[in-house]
Coordinates of C-alpha atoms and ligand atoms in Angstrom, one line a residue:
X82 CA 18.9 39.2 -175.3
X83 CA 18.9 35.4 -175.6
X84 CA 22.6 35.4 -176.7
X85 CA 24.9 35.4 -173.7
X86 CA 28.4 36.5 -174.8
X87 CA 31.8 36.1 -173.1
X88 CA 31.9 39.3 -171.0
X89 CA 35.5 40.2 -171.9
X90 CA 37.6 40.9 -175.0
X91 CA 40.9 39.3 -175.8
X92 CA 44.0 41.5 -175.1
X93 CA 46.7 38.9 -175.5
X94 CA 46.6 35.7 -177.4
X95 CA 48.4 32.4 -177.2
X96 CA 48.5 30.5 -180.5
X97 CA 47.1 27.0 -180.7
X98 CA 49.0 24.6 -183.0
X99 CA 46.6 22.7 -185.1
X100 CA 47.4 19.1 -185.9
X101 CA 46.3 16.2 -188.1
X102 CA 44.9 13.0 -186.9
X103 CA 48.0 11.1 -188.0
X104 CA 50.2 13.5 -186.1
X105 CA 48.1 12.9 -183.0
X106 CA 48.4 9.2 -183.4
X107 CA 52.1 9.6 -183.2
X108 CA 52.0 12.0 -180.2
X109 CA 49.7 9.7 -178.3
X110 CA 51.7 6.6 -179.0
X111 CA 54.9 8.5 -177.9
X112 CA 53.0 9.4 -174.7
X113 CA 52.3 5.7 -174.1
X114 CA 48.5 6.4 -174.5
X115 CA 48.5 8.5 -171.3
X116 CA 47.1 12.0 -171.9
X117 CA 49.1 13.3 -168.8
X118 CA 52.3 12.5 -170.8
X119 CA 51.3 14.4 -174.0
X120 CA 53.1 17.8 -174.4
X121 CA 50.6 20.6 -173.9
X122 CA 51.8 22.2 -177.2
X123 CA 50.4 19.1 -179.0
X124 CA 46.9 19.6 -177.5
X125 CA 44.3 21.7 -179.4
X126 CA 41.7 22.2 -176.6
X127 CA 43.0 21.4 -173.1
X128 CA 40.2 20.4 -170.7
X129 CA 42.5 18.4 -168.4
X130 CA 41.7 20.8 -165.5
X131 CA 40.4 24.2 -164.5
X132 CA 43.1 24.5 -161.9
X133 CA 45.5 27.4 -162.4
X134 CA 44.7 27.4 -166.2
X135 CA 42.3 30.4 -166.3
X136 CA 43.1 33.6 -168.1
X137 CA 44.1 36.5 -165.8
X138 CA 42.6 39.9 -166.4
X139 CA 44.4 43.1 -167.4
X140 CA 43.8 44.3 -163.8
X141 CA 45.5 41.1 -162.4
X142 CA 48.5 41.6 -164.7
X143 CA 48.7 45.2 -163.5
X144 CA 48.7 43.9 -159.9
X145 CA 51.5 41.5 -160.9
X146 CA 53.6 44.6 -161.7
X147 CA 52.7 46.2 -158.4
X148 CA 53.7 43.1 -156.3
X149 CA 55.7 44.0 -153.3
X150 CA 58.3 41.3 -152.9
X151 CA 59.4 42.3 -149.3
X152 CA 60.1 39.3 -147.2
X153 CA 58.2 40.6 -144.2
X154 CA 55.2 43.0 -144.1
X155 CA 54.6 43.2 -147.8
X156 CA 51.9 45.6 -148.9
X157 CA 50.7 42.9 -151.3
X158 CA 50.0 40.7 -148.2
X159 CA 48.0 43.5 -146.6
X160 CA 45.9 43.8 -149.8
X161 CA 45.5 40.0 -149.9
X162 CA 44.5 39.7 -146.2
X163 CA 42.1 42.6 -146.1
X164 CA 40.3 41.4 -149.3
X165 CA 39.8 37.9 -147.9
X166 CA 38.7 39.2 -144.5
X167 CA 36.3 41.6 -146.2
X168 CA 34.7 38.9 -148.4
X169 CA 34.8 35.9 -146.2
X170 CA 34.8 37.5 -142.8
X171 CA 37.5 35.4 -141.1
X172 CA 39.9 36.8 -138.5
X173 CA 43.1 35.0 -139.5
X174 CA 44.3 34.5 -143.1
X175 CA 47.3 32.4 -143.8
X176 CA 48.7 32.3 -147.4
X177 CA 49.9 29.0 -148.8
X178 CA 51.4 27.9 -152.2
X179 CA 48.3 25.8 -153.1
X180 CA 45.1 24.4 -151.5
X181 CA 46.8 21.2 -150.5
X182 CA 49.4 23.0 -148.4
X183 CA 46.5 24.7 -146.5
X184 CA 45.0 21.2 -146.0
X185 CA 48.3 19.7 -144.8
X186 CA 48.8 22.4 -142.2
X187 CA 45.2 22.2 -141.0
X188 CA 45.0 18.4 -140.7
X189 CA 48.5 18.1 -139.2
X190 CA 47.4 20.2 -136.3
X191 CA 43.8 19.1 -135.9
X192 CA 43.8 15.3 -136.7
X193 CA 45.2 12.4 -134.8
X194 CA 45.2 8.6 -135.5
X195 CA 41.7 7.2 -135.7
X196 CA 39.8 10.5 -136.1
X197 CA 37.0 10.8 -138.7
X198 CA 36.5 13.8 -140.9
X199 CA 33.0 14.0 -142.5
X200 CA 32.6 15.9 -145.8
X201 CA 30.0 15.8 -148.7
X202 CA 32.8 14.3 -150.8
X203 CA 36.5 14.8 -150.0
X204 CA 38.6 16.0 -152.9
X205 CA 41.5 13.6 -153.5
X206 CA 44.2 15.9 -152.0
X207 CA 42.0 16.4 -148.9
X208 CA 41.5 12.7 -148.6
X209 CA 45.2 12.0 -149.0
X210 CA 46.2 14.6 -146.4
X211 CA 43.7 13.2 -143.9
X212 CA 44.7 9.6 -144.5
X213 CA 48.4 10.6 -144.2
X214 CA 47.6 11.8 -140.7
X215 CA 46.1 8.3 -139.9
X216 CA 42.5 9.6 -139.9
X217 CA 39.5 8.6 -142.0
X218 CA 38.0 10.8 -144.7
X219 CA 34.3 9.9 -144.7
X220 CA 32.0 10.9 -147.6
X221 CA 28.3 11.5 -146.7
X222 CA 26.8 13.2 -149.7
X223 CA 23.0 12.8 -150.2
X224 CA 22.0 9.7 -152.2
X225 CA 21.1 11.8 -155.3
X226 CA 24.7 13.0 -155.4
X227 CA 25.9 9.4 -156.1
X228 CA 23.6 8.8 -159.1
X229 CA 24.8 10.4 -162.4
X230 CA 21.4 10.5 -164.0
X231 CA 19.1 11.8 -161.3
X232 CA 18.3 15.5 -161.4
X233 CA 18.5 17.6 -158.2
X234 CA 19.4 21.3 -157.9
X235 CA 21.9 20.7 -155.0
X236 CA 23.5 17.3 -155.5
X237 CA 26.5 18.4 -153.5
X238 CA 24.4 18.6 -150.2
X239 CA 25.5 16.6 -147.2
X240 CA 23.2 14.0 -145.8
X241 CA 22.4 15.5 -142.4
X242 CA 21.0 12.3 -140.9
X243 CA 24.3 10.5 -141.8
X244 CA 26.2 13.4 -140.3
X245 CA 24.3 13.0 -137.0
X246 CA 24.7 9.2 -137.0
X247 CA 28.4 9.6 -137.7
X248 CA 28.9 11.9 -134.7
X249 CA 26.8 9.6 -132.5
X250 CA 28.6 6.5 -133.4
X251 CA 32.2 7.8 -133.7
X252 CA 31.8 10.3 -130.7
X253 CA 32.5 14.0 -131.0
X254 CA 36.0 13.7 -129.5
X255 CA 37.2 11.8 -132.5
X256 CA 35.7 14.3 -135.0
X257 CA 38.1 17.4 -135.0
X258 CA 36.1 19.2 -137.8
X259 CA 33.3 18.8 -140.2
X260 CA 33.9 20.0 -143.8
X261 CA 31.7 20.9 -146.8
X262 CA 33.2 21.1 -150.3
X263 CA 31.6 23.9 -152.3
X264 CA 31.1 23.0 -155.1
X265 CA 31.5 19.3 -154.7
X266 CA 34.3 18.7 -157.2
X267 CA 34.7 14.9 -156.9
X268 CA 30.9 14.6 -157.0
X269 CA 30.6 16.3 -160.4
X270 CA 31.0 20.0 -159.5
X271 CA 27.6 20.0 -157.9
X272 CA 26.6 22.9 -155.6
X273 CA 25.5 22.8 -151.9
X274 CA 22.4 24.8 -150.9
X275 CA 22.5 27.6 -148.3
X276 CA 19.9 25.6 -146.4
X277 CA 22.3 22.7 -146.2
X278 CA 25.3 24.8 -145.2
X279 CA 23.2 26.4 -142.5
X280 CA 22.0 23.0 -141.2
X281 CA 25.4 21.5 -141.1
X282 CA 26.7 24.6 -139.3
X283 CA 23.8 24.6 -136.7
X284 CA 24.5 21.0 -136.0
X285 CA 28.3 21.4 -135.8
X286 CA 27.7 24.3 -133.4
X287 CA 25.3 22.3 -131.2
X288 CA 28.0 19.6 -130.7
X289 CA 30.9 22.1 -130.6
X290 CA 32.8 20.8 -133.6
X291 CA 34.5 23.3 -135.9
X292 CA 32.9 23.6 -139.3
X293 CA 35.1 24.3 -142.3
X294 CA 34.4 25.0 -146.0
X295 CA 36.6 23.7 -148.7
X296 CA 35.9 27.0 -150.6
X297 CA 37.7 26.4 -153.9
X298 CA 34.6 27.3 -156.0
X299 CA 32.7 29.5 -153.6
X300 CA 31.6 32.0 -156.2
X301 CA 30.2 29.3 -158.6
X302 CA 28.4 27.8 -155.6
X303 CA 26.9 31.2 -154.6
X304 CA 25.7 31.7 -158.2
X305 CA 23.9 28.4 -158.2
X306 CA 22.2 29.4 -154.9
X307 CA 21.1 32.7 -156.5
X308 CA 19.5 31.0 -159.5
X309 CA 18.2 27.8 -157.9
X310 CA 17.4 28.4 -154.2
X311 CA 14.2 30.0 -153.1
X312 CA 14.7 33.5 -151.5
X313 CA 18.0 34.3 -153.1
X314 CA 17.3 35.5 -156.6
X315 CA 17.3 39.2 -155.6
X316 CA 20.4 38.9 -153.5
X317 CA 23.8 39.9 -154.8
X318 CA 26.4 37.1 -155.2
X319 CA 28.5 39.1 -152.8
X320 CA 25.8 39.0 -150.1
X321 CA 25.3 35.2 -150.7
X322 CA 29.0 34.6 -150.4
X323 CA 29.1 36.6 -147.1
X324 CA 26.2 34.5 -145.8
X325 CA 27.8 31.2 -146.8
X326 CA 31.0 32.0 -144.9
X327 CA 29.2 33.4 -141.9
X328 CA 28.2 29.9 -141.0
X329 CA 31.8 28.6 -141.1
X330 CA 34.6 28.6 -138.5
X331 CA 37.3 28.5 -141.2
X332 CA 38.1 27.5 -144.7
X333 CA 40.8 26.0 -147.0
X334 CA 41.1 27.5 -150.5
X335 CA 42.9 26.8 -153.7
X336 CA 43.3 30.2 -155.5
X337 CA 43.9 28.3 -158.7
X338 CA 40.1 27.8 -158.9
X339 CA 37.9 30.8 -158.0
X340 CA 40.9 32.9 -157.3
X341 CA 41.4 32.9 -161.0
X342 CA 45.2 32.9 -160.4
X343 CA 47.8 30.5 -161.7
X344 CA 49.0 29.5 -158.3
X345 CA 48.2 30.0 -154.6
X346 CA 45.9 29.1 -151.8
X347 CA 45.1 30.0 -148.2
X348 CA 43.8 28.8 -144.9
X349 CA 41.4 30.9 -142.7
X350 CA 40.2 30.6 -139.1
X351 CA 38.7 32.6 -136.3
X352 CA 40.6 30.8 -133.5
X353 CA 43.7 32.8 -132.4
X354 CA 45.5 29.8 -130.8
X355 CA 44.9 27.6 -133.8
X356 CA 46.0 30.4 -136.2
X357 CA 49.2 30.8 -134.2
X358 CA 50.1 27.1 -134.4
X359 CA 49.3 27.1 -138.1
X360 CA 51.6 30.1 -138.6
X361 CA 54.4 28.3 -136.7
X362 CA 54.0 25.3 -139.0
X363 CA 53.8 27.5 -142.1
X364 CA 57.2 29.1 -141.3
X365 CA 58.7 25.6 -141.2
X366 CA 57.5 24.4 -144.6
X367 CA 55.9 27.3 -146.7
X368 CA 57.4 30.6 -145.6
X369 CA 57.0 33.6 -143.5
X370 CA 53.3 34.4 -142.7
X371 CA 53.2 37.4 -145.0
X372 CA 53.9 35.4 -148.1
X373 CA 53.5 31.7 -147.3
X374 CA 55.3 30.2 -150.3
X375 CA 54.0 32.8 -152.8
X376 CA 55.5 35.8 -154.5
X377 CA 54.1 39.2 -153.6
X378 CA 52.8 39.4 -157.2
X379 CA 50.8 36.2 -156.7
X380 CA 49.1 37.7 -153.6
X381 CA 48.1 40.7 -155.7
X382 CA 46.7 38.5 -158.5
X383 CA 44.7 36.5 -156.1
X384 CA 43.3 39.5 -154.2
X385 CA 42.0 40.9 -157.5
X386 CA 40.8 37.5 -158.8
X387 CA 38.7 36.9 -155.7
X388 CA 36.7 40.1 -156.4
X389 CA 36.5 39.6 -160.2
X390 CA 35.1 36.1 -159.7
X391 CA 32.0 37.4 -158.0
X392 CA 31.1 39.6 -161.0
X393 CA 27.6 38.4 -161.9
X394 CA 28.1 38.9 -165.7
X395 CA 31.1 36.7 -165.4
X396 CA 29.3 34.0 -163.4
X397 CA 26.3 34.0 -165.6
X398 CA 28.6 33.4 -168.6
X399 CA 30.6 30.8 -166.7
X400 CA 27.7 28.7 -165.5
X401 CA 25.8 29.1 -168.9
X402 CA 28.8 28.2 -171.0
X403 CA 29.5 25.0 -169.0
X404 CA 25.8 24.1 -169.3
X405 CA 26.0 24.8 -173.0
X406 CA 28.6 22.1 -173.5
X407 CA 26.6 19.7 -171.3
X408 CA 23.3 20.2 -173.1
X409 CA 24.8 19.8 -176.5
X410 CA 26.5 16.6 -175.5
X411 CA 23.1 15.3 -174.2
X412 CA 21.5 16.2 -177.5
X413 CA 24.1 14.0 -179.2
X414 CA 22.9 11.2 -176.9
X415 CA 26.1 11.3 -174.8
X416 CA 25.3 10.4 -171.2
X417 CA 26.6 13.0 -168.7
X418 CA 26.4 13.6 -164.9
X419 CA 23.2 15.7 -164.6
X420 CA 22.6 18.5 -164.2
X421 CA 25.8 20.1 -165.5
X422 CA 28.2 21.3 -162.8
X423 CA 29.9 24.6 -162.5
X424 CA 33.4 24.0 -163.7
X425 CA 33.2 20.7 -165.7
X426 CA 31.1 18.2 -167.6
X427 CA 31.5 14.6 -166.7
X428 CA 30.8 12.0 -169.4
X429 CA 29.5 8.7 -168.1
X430 CA 31.8 6.3 -170.1
X431 CA 30.3 3.2 -168.6
X432 CA 27.0 4.0 -170.2
X433 CA 28.4 5.4 -173.4
X434 CA 30.7 2.4 -174.1
X435 CA 28.8 -0.5 -172.5
X436 CA 30.9 -3.0 -174.6
X437 CA 34.1 -2.1 -172.7
X438 CA 34.3 -3.7 -169.2
X439 CA 35.8 -1.8 -166.2
X440 CA 39.0 -3.9 -166.4
X441 CA 39.5 -2.5 -169.9
X442 CA 39.1 1.1 -168.7
X443 CA 36.3 2.6 -170.8
X444 CA 36.9 6.2 -169.5
X445 CA 40.6 6.0 -170.4
X446 CA 39.8 4.7 -173.9
X447 CA 37.3 7.5 -174.4
X448 CA 39.8 10.1 -173.3
X449 CA 42.4 8.7 -175.8
X450 CA 39.8 8.7 -178.6
X451 CA 38.8 12.3 -177.9
X452 CA 42.5 13.3 -178.3
X453 CA 42.8 11.3 -181.5
X454 CA 39.5 12.7 -182.9
X455 CA 40.0 16.4 -182.1
X456 CA 43.2 17.0 -180.1
X457 CA 41.0 17.4 -177.0
X458 CA 42.6 16.5 -173.7
X459 CA 40.3 15.4 -170.8
X460 CA 40.8 13.2 -167.7
X461 CA 39.5 9.8 -166.7
X462 CA 38.0 9.7 -163.3
X463 CA 37.3 6.0 -163.1
X464 CA 39.0 2.6 -162.7
X465 CA 42.5 3.8 -163.7
X466 CA 42.4 6.6 -161.1
X467 CA 40.6 4.8 -158.3
X468 CA 41.1 1.1 -159.1
X469 CA 43.4 -1.0 -156.9
X470 CA 45.9 -3.3 -158.5
X471 CA 47.3 -6.5 -156.9
X472 CA 50.9 -6.8 -158.1
X473 CA 51.1 -10.5 -157.1
X474 CA 47.9 -11.6 -158.8
X475 CA 48.8 -9.2 -161.6
X476 CA 45.3 -7.9 -161.9
X477 CA 43.0 -5.1 -160.7
X478 CA 41.0 -6.2 -157.6
X479 CA 38.9 -3.1 -157.1
X480 CA 37.2 -1.0 -159.8
X481 CA 35.7 2.5 -159.4
X482 CA 32.0 2.8 -158.8
X483 CA 31.7 5.2 -161.8
X484 CA 33.7 5.4 -165.1
X485 CA 33.7 9.2 -165.8
X486 CA 35.6 11.4 -168.2
X487 CA 35.9 15.0 -167.0
X488 CA 35.9 17.9 -169.4
X489 CA 37.1 20.8 -167.1
X490 CA 36.6 24.3 -168.5
X491 CA 39.4 26.8 -167.7
X492 CA 38.1 30.2 -166.6
X493 CA 37.8 32.9 -169.3
X494 CA 40.0 30.9 -171.7
X495 CA 38.1 29.3 -174.5
X496 CA 35.5 30.9 -176.8
X497 CA 32.1 29.5 -177.8
X498 CA 33.4 28.5 -181.2
X499 CA 36.2 26.4 -179.5
X500 CA 33.5 24.7 -177.4
X501 CA 31.5 24.1 -180.7
X502 CA 34.6 22.5 -182.0
X503 CA 34.6 20.1 -179.0
X504 CA 30.9 19.3 -179.6
X505 CA 31.5 18.6 -183.3
X506 CA 34.4 16.3 -182.5
X507 CA 32.2 14.4 -180.1
X508 CA 29.5 14.1 -182.8
X509 CA 32.0 12.5 -185.1
X510 CA 33.3 10.3 -182.3
X511 CA 29.9 9.0 -181.2
X512 CA 29.2 7.7 -184.7
X513 CA 32.0 5.1 -184.3
X514 CA 31.6 4.5 -180.6
X515 CA 30.9 0.8 -181.0
X516 CA 34.3 0.3 -182.6
X517 CA 36.2 1.9 -179.8
X518 CA 38.5 -0.7 -178.2
X519 CA 39.3 -1.3 -174.5
X520 CA 42.8 -0.8 -173.1
X521 CA 45.4 -2.5 -171.0
X522 CA 48.1 -1.2 -168.8
X523 CA 51.6 -2.2 -169.8
X524 CA 53.5 -0.4 -167.0
X525 CA 52.2 1.0 -163.7
X526 CA 53.7 2.5 -160.6
X527 CA 52.6 1.7 -157.0
X528 CA 50.9 5.0 -156.3
X529 CA 48.7 7.5 -158.2
X530 CA 49.0 5.3 -161.3
X531 CA 47.0 7.6 -163.6
X532 CA 49.8 10.1 -163.8
X533 CA 52.4 7.9 -165.1
X534 CA 51.1 4.4 -166.3
X535 CA 51.7 3.3 -169.9
X536 CA 48.8 1.8 -171.9
X537 CA 47.9 0.1 -175.2
X538 CA 44.7 -0.4 -177.1
X539 CA 43.5 -4.0 -177.1
X540 CA 43.2 -5.6 -180.6
Ligands
PLP618 C1 41.9 21.8 -156.4 C2 41.2 21.4 -155.2 C3 41.9 21.3 -153.9 C4 43.4 21.3 -153.9 O1 44.0 22.5 -154.3 P1 45.4 22.6 -155.0 O2 45.6 24.1 -155.2 O3 45.3 21.8 -156.3 O4 46.4 22.0 -154.1 C5 41.2 21.0 -152.8 N1 39.8 20.9 -152.9 C6 39.1 21.0 -154.0 C7 37.7 20.9 -154.0 C8 39.8 21.3 -155.2 O5 39.1 21.4 -156.3

């Protein structure tokens, strides 16, 4: 069959409130032209993030009812722990309320001032937690990973030569761990090959530096290996996952991604002393080590989600449906980061709206226009998010290298006709793209300005 269908049927529905363009003009103005400030009920298709927004299965909901809420020794924790040990093969499993809590605990213990942590590309919470410890988060993705239009099957790969150079110049004593983010979220959701994981691991072992995976989208990464890397097409995703983790000494994980849960995360390692120190810190801020800031029912939902996410029918649908959106946008002449990633499509707003300079935020303008056109919510990953503002000079002094708009696809949530609706909205929008205006910021806070700034369209 050529037609690939959603491999599930809908058991419970959540109505979407339809709206008119004039209603959306009102909602957007009331939100000060900041999509983060729009009420979710006024959004038709919400592609803001794939984090915690997926649909849980009937099995997961059944698990929620079974959740054991005992403070200590919960049966749900045993299920959670044994599932993770079984899939990922680590000795010690520490539950946390989200991925960033796992990061905070790991880096608080391992990093000191002046350390350097290499990664393909650090996710923003990872970077922030490392910098908060006074260390440097260094990105060393391959060159292809930094160019939106070059095609490469594994654009998330780490540049091994740069890794070696970093260790030589910084010294291994100042590198407490090496990380690889699978898939590379900040680099466009691009996968990392098994060969690259193996090479990074071999090198890390040769210089005795622990090697960690930021494993948020481990199943999507494994599926890309299966379909793109030589020698893997006949292996099961489960076997590929096991091989990927066999090269690592530990991992951080946000269960809101490939755990297909609404909340949760965990931290794994094979080192008993480190695990003990992590648990001590966990008790201080997250909770007792058999729940770590989560309810017993969340532990159940995650344990079930981690197995469901490796289902190959699901992954085939997941990767194909993301690609479907990307390919249809390309057909409309909309430039995107190529090839399509696993969880999201990234529109290159700099190329699509060349008449809007970075200091007028082309990505932000496009995100606002997509909301006005079809009630579609997306997120700018460009000069609003990464630009630096000088409050004395009253202007931006640094712009982002790329002006992207990310359309993140929640797991098992939207049907193909809803994605077709997004494509048709973009078709209407592209016809009037030359008339899209740039924007200015009318209020901005000192930190993380994209979440709360106010904007206006320029005349
Ligand atoms: C989401 C994410 C995190 C952080 O996880 P949270 O659960 O949001 O705290 C870390 N790394 C990557 C690659 C992510 O996508």
